[in-house]
PDB file of C-alpha atoms in Angstrom:
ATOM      1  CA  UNK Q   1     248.023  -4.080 192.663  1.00 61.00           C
ATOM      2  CA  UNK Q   2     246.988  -3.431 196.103  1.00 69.00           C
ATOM      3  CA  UNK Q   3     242.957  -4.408 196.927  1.00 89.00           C
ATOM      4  CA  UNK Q   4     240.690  -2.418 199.578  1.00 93.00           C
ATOM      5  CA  UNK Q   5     237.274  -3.938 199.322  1.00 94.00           C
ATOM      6  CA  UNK Q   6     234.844  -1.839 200.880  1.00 96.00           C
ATOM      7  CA  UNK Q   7     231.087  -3.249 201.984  1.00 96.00           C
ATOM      8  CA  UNK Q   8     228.163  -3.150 201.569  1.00 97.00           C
ATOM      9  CA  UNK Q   9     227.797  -1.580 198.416  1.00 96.00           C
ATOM     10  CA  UNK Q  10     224.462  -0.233 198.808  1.00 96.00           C
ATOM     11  CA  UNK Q  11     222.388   0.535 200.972  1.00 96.00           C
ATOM     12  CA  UNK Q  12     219.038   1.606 201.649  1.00 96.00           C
ATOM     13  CA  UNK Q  13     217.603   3.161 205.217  1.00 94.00           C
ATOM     14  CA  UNK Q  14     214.843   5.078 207.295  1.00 95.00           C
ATOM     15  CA  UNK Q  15     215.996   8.413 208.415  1.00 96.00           C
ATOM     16  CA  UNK Q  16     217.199   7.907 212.197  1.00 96.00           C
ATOM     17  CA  UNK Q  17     219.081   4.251 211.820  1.00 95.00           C
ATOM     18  CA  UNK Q  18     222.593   4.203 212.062  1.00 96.00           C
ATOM     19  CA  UNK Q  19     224.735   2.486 209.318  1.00 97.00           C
ATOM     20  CA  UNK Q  20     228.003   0.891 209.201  1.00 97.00           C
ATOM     21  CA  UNK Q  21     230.495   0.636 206.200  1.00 97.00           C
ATOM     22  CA  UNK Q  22     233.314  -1.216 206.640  1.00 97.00           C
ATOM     23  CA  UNK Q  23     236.889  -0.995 205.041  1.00 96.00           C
ATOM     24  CA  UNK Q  24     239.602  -3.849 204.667  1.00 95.00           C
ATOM     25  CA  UNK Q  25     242.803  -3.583 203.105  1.00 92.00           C
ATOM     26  CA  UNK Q  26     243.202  -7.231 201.676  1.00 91.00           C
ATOM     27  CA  UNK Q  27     246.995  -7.609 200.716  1.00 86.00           C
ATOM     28  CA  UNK Q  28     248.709  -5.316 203.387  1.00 85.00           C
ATOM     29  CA  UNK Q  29     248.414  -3.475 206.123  1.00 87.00           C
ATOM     30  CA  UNK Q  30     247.545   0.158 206.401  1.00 86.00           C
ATOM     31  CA  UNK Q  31     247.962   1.675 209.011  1.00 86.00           C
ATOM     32  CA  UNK Q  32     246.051   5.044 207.338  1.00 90.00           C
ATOM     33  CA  UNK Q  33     243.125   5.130 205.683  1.00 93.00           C
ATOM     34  CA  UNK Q  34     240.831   7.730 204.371  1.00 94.00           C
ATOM     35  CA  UNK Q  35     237.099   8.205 204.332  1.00 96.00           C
ATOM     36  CA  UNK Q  36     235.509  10.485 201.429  1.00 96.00           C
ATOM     37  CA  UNK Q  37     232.666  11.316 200.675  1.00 96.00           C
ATOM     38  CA  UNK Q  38     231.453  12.317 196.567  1.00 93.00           C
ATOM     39  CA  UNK Q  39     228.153  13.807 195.060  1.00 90.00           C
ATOM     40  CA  UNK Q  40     226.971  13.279 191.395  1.00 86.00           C
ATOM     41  CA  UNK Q  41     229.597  14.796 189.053  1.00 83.00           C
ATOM     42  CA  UNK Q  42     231.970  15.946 191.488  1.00 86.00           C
ATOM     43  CA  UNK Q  43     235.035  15.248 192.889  1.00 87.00           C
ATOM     44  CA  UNK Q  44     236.300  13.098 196.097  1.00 91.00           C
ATOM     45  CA  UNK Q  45     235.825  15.371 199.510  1.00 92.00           C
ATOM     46  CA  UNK Q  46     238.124  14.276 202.174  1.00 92.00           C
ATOM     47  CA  UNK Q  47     235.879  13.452 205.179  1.00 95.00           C
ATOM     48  CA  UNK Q  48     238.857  12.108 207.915  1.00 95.00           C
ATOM     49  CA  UNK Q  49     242.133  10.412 208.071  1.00 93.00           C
ATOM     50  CA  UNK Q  50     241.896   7.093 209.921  1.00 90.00           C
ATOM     51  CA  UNK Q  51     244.703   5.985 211.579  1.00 87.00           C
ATOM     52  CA  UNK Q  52     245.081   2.620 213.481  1.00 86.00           C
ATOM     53  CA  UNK Q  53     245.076   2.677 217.111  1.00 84.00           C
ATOM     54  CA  UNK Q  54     244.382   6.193 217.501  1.00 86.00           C
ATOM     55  CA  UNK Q  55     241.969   8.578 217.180  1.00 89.00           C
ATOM     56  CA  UNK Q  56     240.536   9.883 213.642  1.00 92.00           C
ATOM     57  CA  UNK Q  57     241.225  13.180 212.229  1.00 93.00           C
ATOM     58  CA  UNK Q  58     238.303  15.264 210.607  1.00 95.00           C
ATOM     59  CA  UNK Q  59     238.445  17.801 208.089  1.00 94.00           C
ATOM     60  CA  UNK Q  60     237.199  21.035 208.462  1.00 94.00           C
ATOM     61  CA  UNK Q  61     233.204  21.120 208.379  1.00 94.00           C
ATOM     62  CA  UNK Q  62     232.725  17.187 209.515  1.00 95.00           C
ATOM     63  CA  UNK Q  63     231.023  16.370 212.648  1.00 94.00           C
ATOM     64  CA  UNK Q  64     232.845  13.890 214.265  1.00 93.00           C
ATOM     65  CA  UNK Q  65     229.788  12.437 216.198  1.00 95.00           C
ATOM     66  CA  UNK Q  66     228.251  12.343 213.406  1.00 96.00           C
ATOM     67  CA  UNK Q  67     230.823  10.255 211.210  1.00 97.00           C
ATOM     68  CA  UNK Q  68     232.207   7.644 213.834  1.00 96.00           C
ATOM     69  CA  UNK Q  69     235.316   6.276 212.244  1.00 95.00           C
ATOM     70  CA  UNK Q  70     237.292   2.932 213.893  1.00 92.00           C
ATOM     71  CA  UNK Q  71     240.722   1.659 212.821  1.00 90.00           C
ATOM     72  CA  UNK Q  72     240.616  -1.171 215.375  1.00 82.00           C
ATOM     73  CA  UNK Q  73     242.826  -3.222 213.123  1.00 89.00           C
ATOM     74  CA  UNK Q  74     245.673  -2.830 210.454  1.00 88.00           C
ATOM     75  CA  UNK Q  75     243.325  -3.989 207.696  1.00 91.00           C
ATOM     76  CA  UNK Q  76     239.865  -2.707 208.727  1.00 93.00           C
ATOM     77  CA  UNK Q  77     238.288   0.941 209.562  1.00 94.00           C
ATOM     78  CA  UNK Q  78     234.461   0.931 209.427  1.00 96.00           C
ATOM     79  CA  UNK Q  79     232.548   4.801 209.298  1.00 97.00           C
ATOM     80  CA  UNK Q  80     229.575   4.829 211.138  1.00 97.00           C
ATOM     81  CA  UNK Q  81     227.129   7.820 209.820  1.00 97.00           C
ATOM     82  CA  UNK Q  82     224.944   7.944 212.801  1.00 96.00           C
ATOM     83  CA  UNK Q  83     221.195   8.777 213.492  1.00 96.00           C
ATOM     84  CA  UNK Q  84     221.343   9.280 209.528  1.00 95.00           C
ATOM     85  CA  UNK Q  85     219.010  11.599 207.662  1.00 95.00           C
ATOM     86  CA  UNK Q  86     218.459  12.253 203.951  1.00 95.00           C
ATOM     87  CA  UNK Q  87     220.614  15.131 203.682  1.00 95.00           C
ATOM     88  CA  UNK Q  88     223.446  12.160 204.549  1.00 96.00           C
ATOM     89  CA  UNK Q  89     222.453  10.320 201.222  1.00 96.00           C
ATOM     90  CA  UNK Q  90     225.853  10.211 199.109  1.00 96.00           C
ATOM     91  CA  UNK Q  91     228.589   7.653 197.698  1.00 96.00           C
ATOM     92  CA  UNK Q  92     231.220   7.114 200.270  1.00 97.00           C
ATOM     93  CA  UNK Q  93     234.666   5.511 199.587  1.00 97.00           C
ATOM     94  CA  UNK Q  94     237.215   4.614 201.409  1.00 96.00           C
ATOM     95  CA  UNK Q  95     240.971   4.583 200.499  1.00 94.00           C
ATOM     96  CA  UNK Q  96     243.712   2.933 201.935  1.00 91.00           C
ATOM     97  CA  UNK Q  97     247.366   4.068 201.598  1.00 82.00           C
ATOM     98  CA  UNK Q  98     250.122   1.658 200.160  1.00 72.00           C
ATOM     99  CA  UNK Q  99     251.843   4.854 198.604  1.00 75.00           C
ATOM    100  CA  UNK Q 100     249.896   5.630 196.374  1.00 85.00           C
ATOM    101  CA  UNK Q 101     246.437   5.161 197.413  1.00 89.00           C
ATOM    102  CA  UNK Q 102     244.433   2.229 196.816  1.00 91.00           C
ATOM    103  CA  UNK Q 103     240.510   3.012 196.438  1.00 94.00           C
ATOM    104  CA  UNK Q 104     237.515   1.035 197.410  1.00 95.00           C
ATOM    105  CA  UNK Q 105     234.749   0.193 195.025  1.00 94.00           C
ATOM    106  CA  UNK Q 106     232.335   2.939 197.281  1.00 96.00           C
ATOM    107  CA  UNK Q 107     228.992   2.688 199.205  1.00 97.00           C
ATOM    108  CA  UNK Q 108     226.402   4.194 197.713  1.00 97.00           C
ATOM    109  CA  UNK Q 109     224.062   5.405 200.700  1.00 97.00           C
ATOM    110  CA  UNK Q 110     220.289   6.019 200.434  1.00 96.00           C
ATOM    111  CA  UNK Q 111     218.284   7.254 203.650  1.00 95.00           C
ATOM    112  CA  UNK Q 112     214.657   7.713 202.731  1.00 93.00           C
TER     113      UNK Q 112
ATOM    114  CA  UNK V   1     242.788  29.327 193.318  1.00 71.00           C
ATOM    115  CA  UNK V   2     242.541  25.865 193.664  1.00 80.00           C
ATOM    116  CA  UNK V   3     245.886  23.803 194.279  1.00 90.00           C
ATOM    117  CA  UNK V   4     244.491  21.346 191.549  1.00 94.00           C
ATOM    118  CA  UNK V   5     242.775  22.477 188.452  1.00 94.00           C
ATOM    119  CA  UNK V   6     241.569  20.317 185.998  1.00 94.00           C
ATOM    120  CA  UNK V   7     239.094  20.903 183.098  1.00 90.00           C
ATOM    121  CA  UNK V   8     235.963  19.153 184.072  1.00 87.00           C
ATOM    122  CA  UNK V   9     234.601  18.630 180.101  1.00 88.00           C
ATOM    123  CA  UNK V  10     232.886  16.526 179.042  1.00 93.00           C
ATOM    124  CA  UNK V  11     235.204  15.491 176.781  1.00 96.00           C
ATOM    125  CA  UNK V  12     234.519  13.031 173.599  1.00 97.00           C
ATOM    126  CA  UNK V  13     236.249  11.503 171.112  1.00 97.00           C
ATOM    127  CA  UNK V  14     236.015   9.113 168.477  1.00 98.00           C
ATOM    128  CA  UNK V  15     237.275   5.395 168.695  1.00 98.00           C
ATOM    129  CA  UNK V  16     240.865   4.914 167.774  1.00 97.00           C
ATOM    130  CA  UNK V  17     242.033   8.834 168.598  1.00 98.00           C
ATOM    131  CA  UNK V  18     244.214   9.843 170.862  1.00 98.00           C
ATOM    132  CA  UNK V  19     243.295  11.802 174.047  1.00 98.00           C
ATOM    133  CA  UNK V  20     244.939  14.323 175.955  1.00 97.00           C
ATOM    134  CA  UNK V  21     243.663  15.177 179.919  1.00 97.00           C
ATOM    135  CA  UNK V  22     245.673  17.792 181.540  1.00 97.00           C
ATOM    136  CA  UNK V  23     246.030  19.221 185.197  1.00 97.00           C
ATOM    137  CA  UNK V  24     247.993  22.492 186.831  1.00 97.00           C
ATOM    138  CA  UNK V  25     248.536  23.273 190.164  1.00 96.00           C
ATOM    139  CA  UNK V  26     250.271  25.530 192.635  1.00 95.00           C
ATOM    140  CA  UNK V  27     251.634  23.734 194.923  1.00 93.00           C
ATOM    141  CA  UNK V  28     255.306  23.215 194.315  1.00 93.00           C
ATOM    142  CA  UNK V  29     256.131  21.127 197.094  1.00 93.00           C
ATOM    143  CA  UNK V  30     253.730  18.367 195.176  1.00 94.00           C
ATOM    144  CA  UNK V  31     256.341  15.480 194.144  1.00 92.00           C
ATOM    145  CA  UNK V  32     254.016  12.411 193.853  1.00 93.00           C
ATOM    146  CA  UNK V  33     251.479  12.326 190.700  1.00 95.00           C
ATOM    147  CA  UNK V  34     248.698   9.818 190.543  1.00 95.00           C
ATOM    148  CA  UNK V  35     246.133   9.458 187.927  1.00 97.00           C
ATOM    149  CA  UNK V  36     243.084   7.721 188.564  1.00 96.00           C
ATOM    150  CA  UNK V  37     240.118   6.264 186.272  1.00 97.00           C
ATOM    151  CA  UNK V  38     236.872   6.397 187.888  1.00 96.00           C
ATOM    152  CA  UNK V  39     233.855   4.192 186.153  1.00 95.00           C
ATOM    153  CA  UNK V  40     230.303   5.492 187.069  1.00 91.00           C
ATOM    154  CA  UNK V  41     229.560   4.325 190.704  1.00 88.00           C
ATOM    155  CA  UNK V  42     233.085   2.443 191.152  1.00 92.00           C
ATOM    156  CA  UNK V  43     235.541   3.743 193.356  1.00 94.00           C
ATOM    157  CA  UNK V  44     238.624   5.523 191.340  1.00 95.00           C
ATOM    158  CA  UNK V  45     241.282   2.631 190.137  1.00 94.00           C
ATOM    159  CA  UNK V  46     244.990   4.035 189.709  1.00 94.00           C
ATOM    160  CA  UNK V  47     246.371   4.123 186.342  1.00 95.00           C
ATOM    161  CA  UNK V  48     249.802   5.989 186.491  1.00 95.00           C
ATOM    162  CA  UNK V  49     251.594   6.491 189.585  1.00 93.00           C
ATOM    163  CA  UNK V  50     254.866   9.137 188.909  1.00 92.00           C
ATOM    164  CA  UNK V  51     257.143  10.529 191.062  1.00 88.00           C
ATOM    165  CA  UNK V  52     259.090  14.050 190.691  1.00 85.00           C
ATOM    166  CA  UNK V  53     259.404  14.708 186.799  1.00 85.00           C
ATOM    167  CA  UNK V  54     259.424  13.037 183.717  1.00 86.00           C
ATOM    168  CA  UNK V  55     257.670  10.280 182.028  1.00 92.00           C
ATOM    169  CA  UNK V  56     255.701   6.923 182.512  1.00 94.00           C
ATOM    170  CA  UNK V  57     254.524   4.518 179.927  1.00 96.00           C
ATOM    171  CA  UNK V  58     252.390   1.417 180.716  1.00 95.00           C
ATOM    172  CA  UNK V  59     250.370  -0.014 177.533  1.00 96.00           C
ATOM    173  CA  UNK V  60     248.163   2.543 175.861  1.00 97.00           C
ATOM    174  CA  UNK V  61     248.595   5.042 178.952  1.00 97.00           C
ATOM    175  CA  UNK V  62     251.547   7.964 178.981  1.00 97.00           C
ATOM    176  CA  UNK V  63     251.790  10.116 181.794  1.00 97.00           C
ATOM    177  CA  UNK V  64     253.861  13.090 181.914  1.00 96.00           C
ATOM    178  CA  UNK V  65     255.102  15.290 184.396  1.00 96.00           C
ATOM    179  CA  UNK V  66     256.595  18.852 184.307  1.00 94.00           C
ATOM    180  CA  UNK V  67     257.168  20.153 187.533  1.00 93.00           C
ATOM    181  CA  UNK V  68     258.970  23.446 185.978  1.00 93.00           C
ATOM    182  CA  UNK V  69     255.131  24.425 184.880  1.00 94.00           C
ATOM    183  CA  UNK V  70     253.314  22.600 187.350  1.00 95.00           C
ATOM    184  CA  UNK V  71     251.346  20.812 184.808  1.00 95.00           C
ATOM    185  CA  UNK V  72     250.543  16.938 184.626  1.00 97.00           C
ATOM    186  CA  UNK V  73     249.025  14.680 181.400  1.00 97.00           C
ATOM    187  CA  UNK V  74     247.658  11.906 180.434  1.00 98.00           C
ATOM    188  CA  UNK V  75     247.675  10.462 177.106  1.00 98.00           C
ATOM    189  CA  UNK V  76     245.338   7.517 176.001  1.00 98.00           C
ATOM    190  CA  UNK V  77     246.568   6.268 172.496  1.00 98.00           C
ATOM    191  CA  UNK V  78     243.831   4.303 170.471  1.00 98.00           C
ATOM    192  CA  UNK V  79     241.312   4.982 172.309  1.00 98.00           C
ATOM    193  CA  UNK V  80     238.397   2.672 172.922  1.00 98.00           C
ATOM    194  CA  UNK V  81     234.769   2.586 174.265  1.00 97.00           C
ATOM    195  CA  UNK V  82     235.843   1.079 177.082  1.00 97.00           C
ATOM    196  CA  UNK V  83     237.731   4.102 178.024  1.00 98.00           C
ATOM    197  CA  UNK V  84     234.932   5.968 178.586  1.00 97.00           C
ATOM    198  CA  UNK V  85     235.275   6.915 182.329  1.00 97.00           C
ATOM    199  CA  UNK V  86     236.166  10.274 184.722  1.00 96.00           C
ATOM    200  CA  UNK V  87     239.806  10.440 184.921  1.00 97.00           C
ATOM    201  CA  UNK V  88     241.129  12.241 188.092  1.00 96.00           C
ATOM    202  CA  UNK V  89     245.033  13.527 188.488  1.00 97.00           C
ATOM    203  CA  UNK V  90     245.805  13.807 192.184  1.00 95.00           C
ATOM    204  CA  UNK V  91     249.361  14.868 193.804  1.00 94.00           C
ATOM    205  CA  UNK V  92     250.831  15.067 196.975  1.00 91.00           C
ATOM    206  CA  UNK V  93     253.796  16.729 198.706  1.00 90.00           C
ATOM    207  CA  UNK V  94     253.628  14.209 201.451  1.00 81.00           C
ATOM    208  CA  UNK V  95     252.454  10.616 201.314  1.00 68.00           C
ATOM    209  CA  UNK V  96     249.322  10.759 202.348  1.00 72.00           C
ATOM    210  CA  UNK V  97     247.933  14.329 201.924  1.00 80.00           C
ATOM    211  CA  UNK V  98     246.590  13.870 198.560  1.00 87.00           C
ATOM    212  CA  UNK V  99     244.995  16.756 196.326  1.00 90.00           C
ATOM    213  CA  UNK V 100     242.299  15.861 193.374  1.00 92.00           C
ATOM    214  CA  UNK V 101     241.556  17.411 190.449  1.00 93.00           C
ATOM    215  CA  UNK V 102     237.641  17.771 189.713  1.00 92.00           C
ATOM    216  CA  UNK V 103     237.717  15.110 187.524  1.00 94.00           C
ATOM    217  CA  UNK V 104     237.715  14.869 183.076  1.00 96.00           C
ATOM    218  CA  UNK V 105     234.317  13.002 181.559  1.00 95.00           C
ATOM    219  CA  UNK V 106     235.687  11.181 178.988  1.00 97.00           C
ATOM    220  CA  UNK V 107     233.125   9.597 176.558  1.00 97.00           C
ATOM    221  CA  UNK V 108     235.051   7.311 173.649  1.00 98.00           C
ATOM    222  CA  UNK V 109     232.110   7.049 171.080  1.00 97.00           C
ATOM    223  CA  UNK V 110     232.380   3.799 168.658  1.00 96.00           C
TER     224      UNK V 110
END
């Protein structure tokens, strides 16, 4: 089956850095992918659509400059959460569409 | 109402029985029918990928698909431990505007 490896896995920050989490599609190239965001014992929440070369599109209630997304490449969109505060603490995953979609393993994000 | 219901639990069974995990929606332009297994802090792994109506085997895993009452399953036969997961049913009318359910807890006790 298709592989999207998603990294780093976890990570742990002050409140005000800016952290990266990058996506790759490892066996073919996608030229969507999708950011989500999920809190304990609930379900995914679309965040954006990524799509390579262009510019991302948000859903409803997600600040843009806030989430920074980049599809610079048909195998790799990184989300930036920016200036990040606790409030931004959450498991993010990325998915990566081969029809059906093909999930990451998820970053599990901790701002102190 | 949502376009994707689905009975959030938890649900548990005994080793060795079989389970049934069921979703409805609304949407009847929805033609593609994923399931997904999600372990605790993992990132949801497809199981059963259907599209339009009928059936799917693969192993222990049937999925089923009845557009006429816009309602999806999932059937686990024999059951093990290892099962023990959330299971999410997603569908989509287009290929990449996909809807989830809320997710099943699924706990397979030994």
């Amino acid at each position: 089956g298709a592989v999207v490896s998603q990294h780093p896995s976890w990570v742990i920050c002050k409140s005000g850095t800016s952290v990266k989490i990058e996506c790759r599609s490892l066996d073919f190239q996608a030229t969507t992918m999708f950011w989500y965001r999920q809190f304990p014992k609930q379900s995914l929440m679309l965040m954006a659509t990524s799509n390579e070369g262009s510019k991302a599109t948000y859903e409803q209630g997600v600040e843009k400059d806030k989430f920074l997304i980049n599809h610079a490449s048909l195998t790799l969109s990184t989300l930036t959460v920016t200036s990040a505060h606790p409030e931004d603490s959450s498991f993010y995953i990325c998915s990566a569409s081969n029809q059906p979609q093909h999930f990451g393993d998820g970053t599990r994000l901790s701002i102190l | 109402q949502k376009e994707v219901e689905q009975d959030p639990g938890p649900l548990s069974v005994p080793e060795g029985a079989i389970v049934s995990l069921n979703c409805t929606y609304s949407n009847s332009a929805f033609q593609y029918f994923m399931w997904y297994r999600q372990y605790s802090r993992k990132g949801p792994e497809l199981l059963m990928y259907t599209y339009s109506s009928g059936n799917k085997e693969d192993g222990r895993f049937t999925a089923q698909v009845d557009k006429s009452s816009k309602y999806i399953s999932l059937f686990i036969r024999d059951s093990q431990p290892s099962d023990s997961a959330t299971y999410l049913c997603a569908m989509s009318a287009m290929i990449h505007d996909m809807r989830f359910g809320a997710g099943t807890r699924l706990t397979v006790k030994p």
